[in-house]
Coordinates of C-alpha atoms and ligand atoms in Angstrom, one line a residue:
M273 CA -0.1 0.0 -0.2
N274 CA 1.3 3.3 -0.9
E275 CA 1.7 6.2 1.7
L276 CA -1.2 8.1 0.4
T277 CA -3.7 5.2 0.6
T278 CA -2.4 4.3 4.1
E279 CA -2.8 8.0 5.2
L280 CA -6.5 8.1 3.7
Q281 CA -7.7 4.9 5.2
R282 CA -6.7 5.8 8.6
R283 CA -8.7 9.0 8.5
R284 CA -12.1 9.5 10.2
T285 CA -13.5 12.9 9.9
F286 CA -16.9 13.5 11.6
A287 CA -19.2 15.9 13.6
I288 CA -20.9 15.2 16.7
I289 CA -24.5 16.9 16.7
S290 CA -27.1 17.0 19.2
H291 CA -29.8 19.5 20.7
P292 CA -28.3 21.8 23.1
D293 CA -27.7 20.2 26.5
A294 CA -27.9 16.7 25.1
G295 CA -24.2 16.3 26.0
K296 CA -22.3 17.0 22.9
T297 CA -19.5 19.0 24.6
T298 CA -18.9 16.4 27.4
L299 CA -18.8 13.6 24.7
T300 CA -16.1 15.6 22.7
E301 CA -14.1 15.9 25.7
K302 CA -14.2 12.5 26.7
L303 CA -13.2 11.2 23.1
L304 CA -10.3 13.7 23.3
L305 CA -9.1 12.2 26.7
F306 CA -9.1 8.9 25.2
G307 CA -6.9 10.4 22.1
G308 CA -4.5 11.8 24.8
A309 CA -5.0 15.1 23.0
I310 CA -6.3 16.9 26.3
H311 CA -5.5 15.8 29.9
V312 CA -7.9 17.5 32.0
A313 CA -11.7 17.5 31.9
G314 CA -13.2 20.8 31.4
A315 CA -10.8 21.9 28.7
V316 CA -13.4 21.9 25.9
K317 CA -15.8 24.1 28.0
S318 CA -14.4 27.3 26.4
N319 CA -16.1 26.4 23.3
K320 CA -19.5 26.4 24.6
I321 CA -22.0 29.3 24.2
R322 CA -23.4 29.9 27.6
K323 CA -27.2 29.7 27.5
T324 CA -27.4 32.6 29.8
A325 CA -25.8 34.9 27.0
T326 CA -28.2 34.3 24.5
S327 CA -28.9 38.1 24.0
D328 CA -25.5 39.3 24.2
W329 CA -23.8 38.5 21.1
M330 CA -20.7 40.1 21.7
E331 CA -20.2 37.8 24.6
I332 CA -21.0 34.9 22.2
E333 CA -18.5 36.1 19.8
K334 CA -15.8 36.2 22.4
Q335 CA -16.4 32.8 23.2
R336 CA -16.7 32.0 19.4
G337 CA -13.3 33.8 18.9
I338 CA -11.8 31.5 21.5
S339 CA -13.5 28.5 19.6
V340 CA -11.3 28.9 16.4
A341 CA -8.7 26.6 17.8
T342 CA -11.4 24.1 18.8
S343 CA -13.3 24.2 15.7
V344 CA -11.5 21.2 14.5
M345 CA -9.8 18.9 16.9
G346 CA -7.5 16.3 15.1
F347 CA -5.7 13.7 17.3
D348 CA -4.4 10.1 16.8
Y349 CA -6.1 7.1 18.4
E350 CA -4.4 3.7 18.0
D351 CA -3.7 4.0 14.2
Y352 CA -6.2 6.1 13.3
K353 CA -6.2 10.0 12.7
I354 CA -9.3 11.5 13.9
N355 CA -10.8 14.8 13.0
I356 CA -13.6 16.1 15.1
L357 CA -15.6 18.9 13.6
D358 CA -17.2 21.1 16.3
T359 CA -20.6 22.8 15.5
P360 CA -21.9 25.8 17.4
G361 CA -24.2 25.0 20.0
H362 CA -26.4 28.1 19.6
Q363 CA -29.3 27.7 17.0
D364 CA -28.9 31.0 15.6
F365 CA -26.0 29.7 14.0
A366 CA -27.5 26.6 12.5
E367 CA -26.5 27.7 9.0
D368 CA -22.7 27.1 10.2
T369 CA -23.7 23.5 11.3
Y370 CA -25.3 22.9 8.1
R371 CA -22.1 23.7 6.2
T372 CA -20.0 21.8 8.7
L373 CA -21.7 18.8 7.7
T374 CA -21.0 19.0 4.3
A375 CA -17.2 18.7 5.4
V376 CA -17.7 15.5 7.5
D377 CA -17.6 11.8 6.2
S378 CA -19.9 10.6 9.1
V379 CA -21.7 11.8 12.2
I380 CA -22.3 11.0 15.8
I381 CA -25.9 12.3 17.1
V382 CA -26.2 12.5 20.9
V383 CA -29.7 12.0 22.2
D384 CA -30.6 12.5 25.9
I385 CA -32.5 9.5 27.2
A386 CA -34.9 11.7 29.2
K387 CA -35.8 14.1 26.2
G388 CA -35.5 11.6 23.1
V389 CA -35.4 13.4 19.7
E390 CA -35.6 16.9 20.3
A391 CA -36.1 19.8 17.4
Q392 CA -32.5 20.7 16.4
T393 CA -31.6 17.1 15.9
R394 CA -34.4 16.4 13.9
K395 CA -33.2 19.6 11.4
L396 CA -29.8 18.4 11.3
M397 CA -30.6 14.8 10.6
E398 CA -32.4 16.0 7.5
V399 CA -29.0 17.6 6.2
C400 CA -27.6 14.1 6.7
R401 CA -30.3 12.2 5.0
M402 CA -29.9 14.5 2.0
R403 CA -26.0 13.8 2.0
K404 CA -26.5 10.0 2.8
T405 CA -24.0 10.4 5.7
P406 CA -23.5 7.6 7.7
V407 CA -24.8 8.1 11.3
M408 CA -24.4 6.6 14.6
I409 CA -26.3 7.4 17.7
F410 CA -25.1 7.7 21.4
V411 CA -28.0 7.6 23.8
N412 CA -26.7 9.6 26.7
K413 CA -27.3 10.2 30.3
M414 CA -28.2 6.7 31.3
D415 CA -27.6 7.4 34.8
R416 CA -30.7 9.3 34.8
D417 CA -34.1 8.0 34.5
G418 CA -35.6 8.4 30.9
I419 CA -37.8 7.0 28.2
D420 CA -38.0 3.1 27.9
P421 CA -35.2 2.1 25.6
F422 CA -37.6 0.1 23.2
D423 CA -39.8 3.2 22.9
L424 CA -36.6 5.4 22.4
L425 CA -35.5 3.2 19.6
D426 CA -39.2 3.5 18.0
E427 CA -38.9 7.4 18.3
L428 CA -35.4 7.5 16.8
E429 CA -36.7 5.5 13.7
Q430 CA -40.0 7.6 13.3
E431 CA -38.2 11.0 14.2
L432 CA -35.3 10.9 12.4
R433 CA -36.5 8.7 9.7
I434 CA -33.7 6.0 9.6
H435 CA -33.3 2.4 10.6
V436 CA -31.6 1.6 14.0
R437 CA -29.9 -1.3 15.3
P438 CA -28.7 -1.4 19.0
L439 CA -25.2 -2.4 19.3
S440 CA -25.1 -2.1 23.0
W441 CA -28.0 -2.4 25.5
P442 CA -28.7 -0.9 28.8
I443 CA -29.3 -2.8 32.1
E444 CA -31.9 -0.6 33.7
M445 CA -31.1 3.2 34.1
G446 CA -31.2 6.2 36.7
I447 CA -30.2 5.2 40.0
K448 CA -30.5 1.5 39.2
F449 CA -28.2 1.7 36.0
K450 CA -26.0 -1.4 36.1
G451 CA -24.3 -1.0 33.0
V452 CA -24.6 -2.1 29.3
Y453 CA -24.3 -5.3 27.3
N454 CA -22.2 -4.4 24.3
I455 CA -23.7 -6.7 21.5
Y456 CA -20.9 -5.5 19.0
E457 CA -18.2 -7.2 21.3
K458 CA -20.2 -9.6 23.2
K459 CA -19.0 -8.1 26.6
L460 CA -20.8 -7.0 29.7
D461 CA -19.5 -3.7 30.9
L462 CA -20.7 -2.9 34.5
Y463 CA -21.2 0.6 35.8
T464 CA -20.4 2.1 39.2
P465 CA -21.7 5.5 39.9
S466 CA -19.3 8.4 40.0
K467 CA -16.3 6.1 39.3
Q468 CA -15.8 7.6 35.8
I469 CA -14.6 4.3 34.0
I470 CA -16.2 0.9 33.3
T471 CA -15.6 -0.9 36.6
E472 CA -15.6 -4.2 35.2
S473 CA -15.8 -5.3 31.8
V474 CA -16.1 -9.1 31.0
Q475 CA -16.2 -11.1 27.8
F476 CA -19.8 -12.8 28.0
K477 CA -20.6 -14.8 25.0
D478 CA -23.2 -17.1 26.5
L479 CA -25.8 -15.0 28.2
S480 CA -27.7 -18.3 29.4
S481 CA -24.9 -18.9 31.8
P482 CA -26.0 -18.5 35.5
E483 CA -22.9 -16.4 35.8
L484 CA -25.0 -13.4 34.5
E485 CA -27.2 -13.6 37.8
R486 CA -24.0 -13.2 39.7
Y487 CA -23.0 -10.0 38.1
I488 CA -26.3 -8.2 37.5
G489 CA -28.8 -9.9 39.9
E490 CA -31.6 -12.1 39.2
K491 CA -34.4 -9.9 38.0
E492 CA -32.0 -7.7 35.7
A493 CA -30.4 -10.8 34.1
E494 CA -33.8 -12.2 33.3
K495 CA -34.7 -8.9 31.8
L496 CA -31.7 -8.5 29.8
R497 CA -32.1 -12.0 28.1
T498 CA -35.7 -11.1 27.3
D499 CA -34.5 -7.6 25.9
L500 CA -32.0 -9.1 23.9
D501 CA -34.2 -11.9 22.5
L502 CA -36.5 -9.4 21.4
I503 CA -33.7 -7.3 19.8
E504 CA -32.6 -10.3 17.7
G505 CA -36.2 -11.0 16.8
V506 CA -37.1 -7.4 15.8
Y507 CA -34.1 -5.8 14.2
P508 CA -32.1 -7.5 11.7
A509 CA -28.4 -8.2 12.1
F510 CA -26.0 -5.3 12.0
D511 CA -24.7 -4.6 8.4
A512 CA -21.8 -2.2 8.0
E513 CA -22.7 -1.6 4.7
T514 CA -26.2 -0.4 5.0
Y515 CA -24.6 1.9 7.6
L516 CA -22.1 3.1 5.2
Q517 CA -24.8 4.0 2.9
G518 CA -26.6 6.0 5.4
D519 CA -29.7 3.9 5.8
L520 CA -29.0 2.3 9.1
A521 CA -27.7 3.8 12.4
P522 CA -26.2 1.7 15.0
V523 CA -27.1 2.8 18.7
F524 CA -24.9 2.9 21.7
F525 CA -26.0 3.6 25.4
G526 CA -23.8 5.2 28.1
S527 CA -23.1 8.2 30.1
A528 CA -20.7 10.7 28.6
L529 CA -20.3 12.2 32.0
N530 CA -19.4 9.2 33.8
N531 CA -17.2 8.2 30.8
F532 CA -19.1 5.0 30.4
G533 CA -19.8 3.4 27.2
V534 CA -17.6 6.2 25.4
K535 CA -14.6 4.0 24.7
E536 CA -16.8 1.4 23.3
L537 CA -18.4 3.9 20.9
L538 CA -15.0 5.0 19.7
D539 CA -13.6 1.6 19.4
C540 CA -16.6 0.6 17.0
F541 CA -16.8 4.1 15.4
V542 CA -13.0 3.8 14.2
R543 CA -13.5 0.2 13.0
I544 CA -16.9 0.8 11.0
A545 CA -17.2 4.4 10.2
P546 CA -15.8 5.7 6.8
S547 CA -12.5 7.1 5.6
P548 CA -12.9 9.9 3.3
R549 CA -15.5 9.3 0.6
P550 CA -15.7 10.3 -2.9
V551 CA -16.9 13.8 -3.5
Q552 CA -19.2 14.9 -6.5
A553 CA -17.9 17.7 -8.2
E554 CA -19.9 19.6 -11.1
E555 CA -17.3 18.3 -13.4
R556 CA -16.9 14.8 -12.3
M557 CA -16.7 12.6 -9.1
V558 CA -13.5 13.1 -7.1
V559 CA -12.0 10.1 -5.3
P560 CA -9.8 10.7 -2.5
E561 CA -6.7 9.1 -4.2
D562 CA -7.0 11.9 -7.0
P563 CA -4.5 14.7 -6.9
F564 CA -5.0 17.5 -4.3
S565 CA -8.5 19.1 -4.4
G566 CA -10.7 20.8 -1.5
F567 CA -13.4 23.3 -0.9
V568 CA -14.0 26.2 1.8
F569 CA -16.8 25.2 4.1
K570 CA -16.4 27.8 6.6
I571 CA -14.9 31.4 6.9
H572 CA -14.2 32.5 10.6
A573 CA -13.5 36.2 11.2
N574 CA -12.0 37.3 14.1
M575 CA -14.2 40.0 15.9
D576 CA -11.3 41.5 17.6
P577 CA -10.7 44.9 15.8
N578 CA -7.1 44.7 16.8
H579 CA -6.4 41.5 15.3
R580 CA -8.6 41.7 12.0
S581 CA -8.1 38.5 10.4
C582 CA -10.1 35.8 9.0
I583 CA -9.4 31.9 8.7
A584 CA -10.7 30.0 5.7
F585 CA -11.4 26.2 6.7
L586 CA -10.7 24.0 3.7
K587 CA -11.9 20.4 3.6
I588 CA -9.4 18.3 1.8
C589 CA -11.5 16.2 -0.8
S590 CA -8.6 14.2 -2.3
G591 CA -4.8 13.9 -2.6
R592 CA -2.1 15.3 -0.5
F593 CA -1.6 19.1 0.5
D594 CA 2.1 20.3 0.8
R595 CA 3.3 23.5 2.2
N596 CA 5.1 25.8 -0.4
V597 CA 3.5 24.3 -3.4
N598 CA 1.4 26.5 -5.7
Y599 CA -2.3 25.5 -6.0
K600 CA -5.1 26.7 -8.0
H601 CA -7.7 29.2 -6.7
V602 CA -10.2 28.0 -9.0
R603 CA -12.7 31.1 -9.0
F604 CA -9.6 33.6 -9.6
E605 CA -8.2 30.9 -12.0
K606 CA -4.9 31.9 -10.4
M607 CA -2.1 29.7 -8.9
M608 CA -1.3 30.5 -4.9
K609 CA 0.9 29.4 -2.5
F610 CA -0.2 28.8 1.0
T611 CA 2.8 29.0 3.3
S612 CA 1.2 29.5 6.4
A613 CA -1.7 27.1 6.4
T614 CA -2.5 25.5 9.7
A615 CA -3.4 22.1 11.1
F616 CA -5.7 21.7 14.0
M617 CA -4.3 19.4 16.6
A618 CA -6.9 19.2 19.5
Q619 CA -6.4 22.6 21.2
K620 CA -3.3 24.1 19.1
K621 CA -3.1 25.4 15.7
E622 CA 0.0 24.5 14.1
T623 CA 1.7 25.4 10.8
V624 CA 1.2 22.3 8.5
D625 CA 3.8 21.0 6.1
E626 CA 1.4 18.1 4.7
A627 CA -2.2 17.0 5.0
F628 CA -4.3 14.4 3.4
A629 CA -7.7 14.0 2.1
G630 CA -10.1 14.0 5.2
D631 CA -8.0 16.5 6.8
I632 CA -9.2 20.4 7.4
I633 CA -6.7 23.0 7.0
G634 CA -6.9 26.6 7.9
L635 CA -6.0 29.4 5.3
P636 CA -5.2 32.5 6.7
D637 CA -7.6 35.0 4.7
T638 CA -7.5 38.6 3.7
G639 CA -10.8 38.5 1.8
N640 CA -9.7 36.0 -0.9
F641 CA -12.2 33.5 -0.2
K642 CA -15.7 32.7 -0.1
I643 CA -17.7 29.9 1.3
G644 CA -17.7 27.1 -1.6
D645 CA -14.4 28.2 -3.3
T646 CA -12.3 25.2 -4.6
I647 CA -8.6 25.0 -4.5
T648 CA -6.9 22.2 -6.6
A649 CA -3.7 20.9 -8.0
G650 CA -4.5 22.7 -11.4
E651 CA -7.8 21.2 -12.5
I652 CA -11.0 23.0 -12.8
L653 CA -13.5 21.7 -10.4
H654 CA -16.5 23.0 -8.4
F655 CA -17.8 21.1 -5.6
K656 CA -21.5 20.7 -5.2
G657 CA -23.3 20.2 -1.9
L658 CA -23.1 23.4 -0.2
P659 CA -26.9 23.9 0.1
S660 CA -28.4 27.3 1.5
F661 CA -31.8 26.6 3.5
S662 CA -34.6 29.0 3.6
P663 CA -34.0 31.3 6.5
E664 CA -36.4 31.7 9.3
M665 CA -36.4 35.4 9.5
F666 CA -36.2 38.3 7.1
K667 CA -35.7 42.1 7.1
Y668 CA -34.9 44.6 4.6
I669 CA -31.6 46.3 4.9
E670 CA -31.3 50.0 4.3
N671 CA -28.4 52.3 4.1
A672 CA -28.2 54.7 7.1
D673 CA -25.4 56.8 5.8
P674 CA -26.0 58.0 2.3
L675 CA -22.3 58.8 2.0
K676 CA -21.3 55.2 2.6
S677 CA -23.4 53.2 0.3
K678 CA -20.2 52.0 -1.4
Q679 CA -19.0 50.6 1.9
L680 CA -22.2 49.1 2.6
N681 CA -22.6 47.3 -0.6
K682 CA -19.0 45.7 -0.4
G683 CA -19.6 44.8 3.3
V684 CA -22.9 43.3 2.5
D685 CA -21.2 41.4 -0.3
Q686 CA -18.4 40.3 1.8
L687 CA -20.3 38.9 4.9
M688 CA -22.7 37.0 2.6
G689 CA -19.7 35.5 0.8
E690 CA -18.5 34.5 4.3
G691 CA -22.0 32.6 4.9
V692 CA -22.9 34.9 7.8
A693 CA -26.5 35.0 6.4
Q694 CA -28.3 35.1 2.9
L695 CA -29.1 38.0 0.7
F696 CA -32.1 38.1 -1.5
I697 CA -32.9 40.9 -4.0
N698 CA -36.7 41.4 -4.7
Q699 CA -37.0 41.9 -8.6
Y700 CA -39.7 44.3 -8.4
T701 CA -38.5 46.9 -5.9
G702 CA -34.7 46.2 -6.1
R703 CA -34.7 46.1 -2.3
K704 CA -32.2 43.8 -0.6
I705 CA -33.6 41.2 1.9
I706 CA -31.3 39.6 4.4
G707 CA -32.5 36.2 5.7
T708 CA -31.2 34.5 9.0
V709 CA -32.1 31.9 11.3
G710 CA -32.0 33.9 14.4
Q711 CA -32.0 37.4 15.6
L712 CA -28.4 37.4 16.7
Q713 CA -27.2 37.5 13.1
F714 CA -28.6 40.7 12.4
E715 CA -26.9 42.2 15.3
V716 CA -23.7 40.5 14.1
I717 CA -24.2 41.8 10.8
Q718 CA -24.9 45.4 11.7
Y719 CA -21.9 45.6 14.1
R720 CA -19.5 44.3 11.7
L721 CA -20.6 46.5 8.8
L722 CA -20.0 49.3 11.2
H723 CA -16.7 48.3 12.5
E724 CA -15.1 46.7 9.7
Y725 CA -16.4 48.7 6.8
G726 CA -17.4 51.9 8.4
A727 CA -21.1 51.6 7.1
Q728 CA -24.3 52.0 8.7
C729 CA -27.2 49.9 8.3
K730 CA -31.1 50.1 9.2
W731 CA -33.5 47.1 9.5
E732 CA -37.0 47.3 8.4
S733 CA -39.2 44.3 9.5
L734 CA -40.7 42.1 6.6
N735 CA -43.0 39.4 7.5
L736 CA -42.2 36.3 5.5
Y737 CA -42.9 32.5 5.8
K738 CA -40.4 31.1 3.6
A739 CA -37.9 31.4 0.8
C740 CA -38.4 28.9 -1.9
W741 CA -36.1 28.2 -4.5
I742 CA -38.3 27.3 -7.7
E743 CA -37.7 25.6 -11.0
S744 CA -39.8 24.0 -13.8
D745 CA -39.3 21.8 -16.9
S746 CA -41.3 24.3 -18.8
A747 CA -39.9 28.0 -19.3
E748 CA -43.2 29.1 -20.1
A749 CA -44.6 28.1 -16.6
L750 CA -42.0 29.5 -14.9
D751 CA -42.1 32.7 -16.9
N752 CA -46.0 32.7 -16.2
F753 CA -45.4 32.1 -12.4
K754 CA -42.8 35.0 -12.1
K755 CA -45.3 37.3 -13.9
R756 CA -48.1 36.3 -11.7
K757 CA -46.3 36.4 -8.4
Y758 CA -43.9 39.5 -9.7
Q759 CA -44.2 41.1 -6.2
Y760 CA -42.7 38.3 -4.4
M761 CA -40.0 37.2 -6.6
A762 CA -36.4 37.6 -6.0
V763 CA -32.9 36.3 -6.8
D764 CA -30.5 35.0 -4.2
K765 CA -26.8 36.0 -4.7
E766 CA -26.2 33.5 -7.3
G767 CA -28.9 34.8 -9.5
R768 CA -31.3 31.9 -8.7
D769 CA -35.1 32.5 -8.6
V770 CA -36.6 32.6 -5.3
F771 CA -40.4 32.9 -4.4
L772 CA -40.9 34.7 -1.1
A773 CA -44.0 33.3 0.4
D774 CA -45.5 35.4 3.1
S775 CA -47.5 32.7 4.7
A776 CA -47.9 28.9 4.9
Y777 CA -51.4 29.3 3.0
V778 CA -50.0 31.6 0.4
L779 CA -47.3 28.7 -0.2
Q780 CA -49.9 26.0 -0.1
M781 CA -52.2 27.7 -2.8
A782 CA -49.2 28.5 -4.9
Q783 CA -48.0 24.9 -4.9
Q784 CA -51.7 23.9 -5.7
D785 CA -52.2 26.4 -8.5
F786 CA -48.8 26.1 -10.3
K787 CA -48.4 22.3 -10.6
D788 CA -45.6 22.8 -13.3
I789 CA -43.4 24.4 -10.5
R790 CA -41.5 22.8 -8.1
F791 CA -40.6 24.5 -4.8
H792 CA -37.6 23.6 -2.9
F793 CA -36.6 24.8 0.5
S794 CA -32.9 24.5 0.0
S795 CA -30.8 25.8 -2.8
E796 CA -29.7 22.5 -3.9
F797 CA -31.8 20.1 -5.5
S798 CA -31.2 17.4 -8.4
Ligands
G4P1035 P1 -24.2 20.2 24.9 O1 -22.8 20.5 24.6 O2 -24.8 19.3 24.1 O3 -24.8 21.5 25.1 O4 -24.3 19.5 26.3 P2 -23.0 19.4 27.6 O5 -22.1 18.3 27.2 O6 -22.6 20.7 28.1 O7 -24.0 18.8 28.6 C1 -25.1 19.5 29.2 C2 -25.3 19.2 30.6 O8 -25.4 17.8 30.8 C3 -24.0 19.5 31.5 O9 -24.6 19.9 32.7 C4 -23.5 17.9 31.6 O10 -22.6 18.1 32.6 C5 -24.8 17.3 31.8 N1 -24.5 15.8 31.2 C6 -23.7 15.3 30.1 N2 -23.5 14.0 30.1 C7 -24.2 13.7 31.0 C8 -24.5 12.3 31.6 O11 -24.1 11.1 31.0 N3 -25.2 12.2 32.6 C9 -25.6 13.2 33.5 N4 -26.3 13.1 34.5 N5 -25.4 14.5 33.0 C10 -24.7 14.6 32.0 P3 -24.8 21.3 33.3 O12 -25.1 21.3 34.6 O13 -25.5 22.1 32.2 O14 -23.2 21.8 32.9 P4 -22.0 21.6 33.8 O15 -22.2 22.8 34.9 O16 -21.9 20.2 34.3 O17 -20.7 22.0 33.2

């Protein structure tokens, strides 16, 4: 096997996603501890946006600022190189999370046993489903009382619309929690409260053995046997291929806080999770063994006015990146050298000499990059799959300082390129509309326009329900629709047609009346 293949096969690039508070930060931290990437608990907390700070976005940005180093956490575990991509905890930055999901090869979903599937998880799973990303589920907080595990499995299947297959099974929960039976490795892992490790782990292939009673008690042993029989009867045997196709999610139970079931999750994960997968470019399918290519999926601006700088996060899709080699910036059609690209190793950033498909590197940016930009060894490639989703909130943006209209336009253009929010231009009035997923983004934009571009903006409220990207096989039907709805037609920053529906009813009527038009809630459809 040559060096490139070896490097590719040992890479696992993934994101942990969850509804806030399910335990994403705690799980991330425990994984880093196993990898030896950090040595003390609490080290990852700095990345967490405190819930109390919801209306104070400067505070949030301060915390996000610290988080650049922890946006990607790379470390070695056994023979594997693991890259965990962090996603913002605050839902107003959900768009960031969607884009991060375009850069991972698989996902671990954390679900709280007491809460089951929550709104944010459902939404993020939709993105995974669109991209056929393999997902694994970790049911957390087994040391607390919660939903019956069988009911939870049903809920996961229904709510996340994916088949599930337990690979571990809990023995009781809450204060009675005794541990899990690891179906994948046929082991009994026993739990002692507040010990922070599995206190005893025994190979246990024959569950009919009376030894089981000795370990977990009579009633519990009986129940475990019945549960496992039921699992074998109801769920088909675990098939790694179906998991890799994104159709089946293996489920593990544990407690991240107590470090219980985390290593088992990680051990199974490194074995079955995918190494970098082929990526579809507009021109062709790019396989990881191809010459170097990658795309920018995130741009992080430093909010501190004394250190104005950005980092463009590049996911390497194929080949190998070397420092001091010229690569092509496809949109500029220009060769460029990246001498100070950084790799992310757990909490530090360091200059990178080489990196491989699956890795994320940081490119210092002075306005050269936009989300979706492609860098290659020379080939013209455009990567697909960076969808925009219909925003939840919309406002007109107006210039508040007539002398600074040029600055405002430039600022809006660059901030939208960074993916801070979405811009639509109403085709009838020519007015600019900014769409976001939360109020905080408007405040961020206003602040940054003033401090970085010297421009002042005003917001004017606008009541819209959804922005829908529209298409039709019939040019005439499309034309007719645009004429009939001219007041509500806009284009996005790529010039694509968007229908702005001001209520669910209006949208429903439009869908009924214009059967030849397809309405999409994300900008990418095929
Ligand atoms: P998030 O990143 O998904 O938002 O969640 P995070 O890990 O911060 O966990 C949310 C809360 O749940 C934290 O408590 C954390 O300690 C707790 N937690 C995580 N895993 C478990 C578990 O397995 N069992 C139990 N009982 N609790 C768990 P907090 O009080 O909000 O924060 P902190 O003061 O402990 O930091």
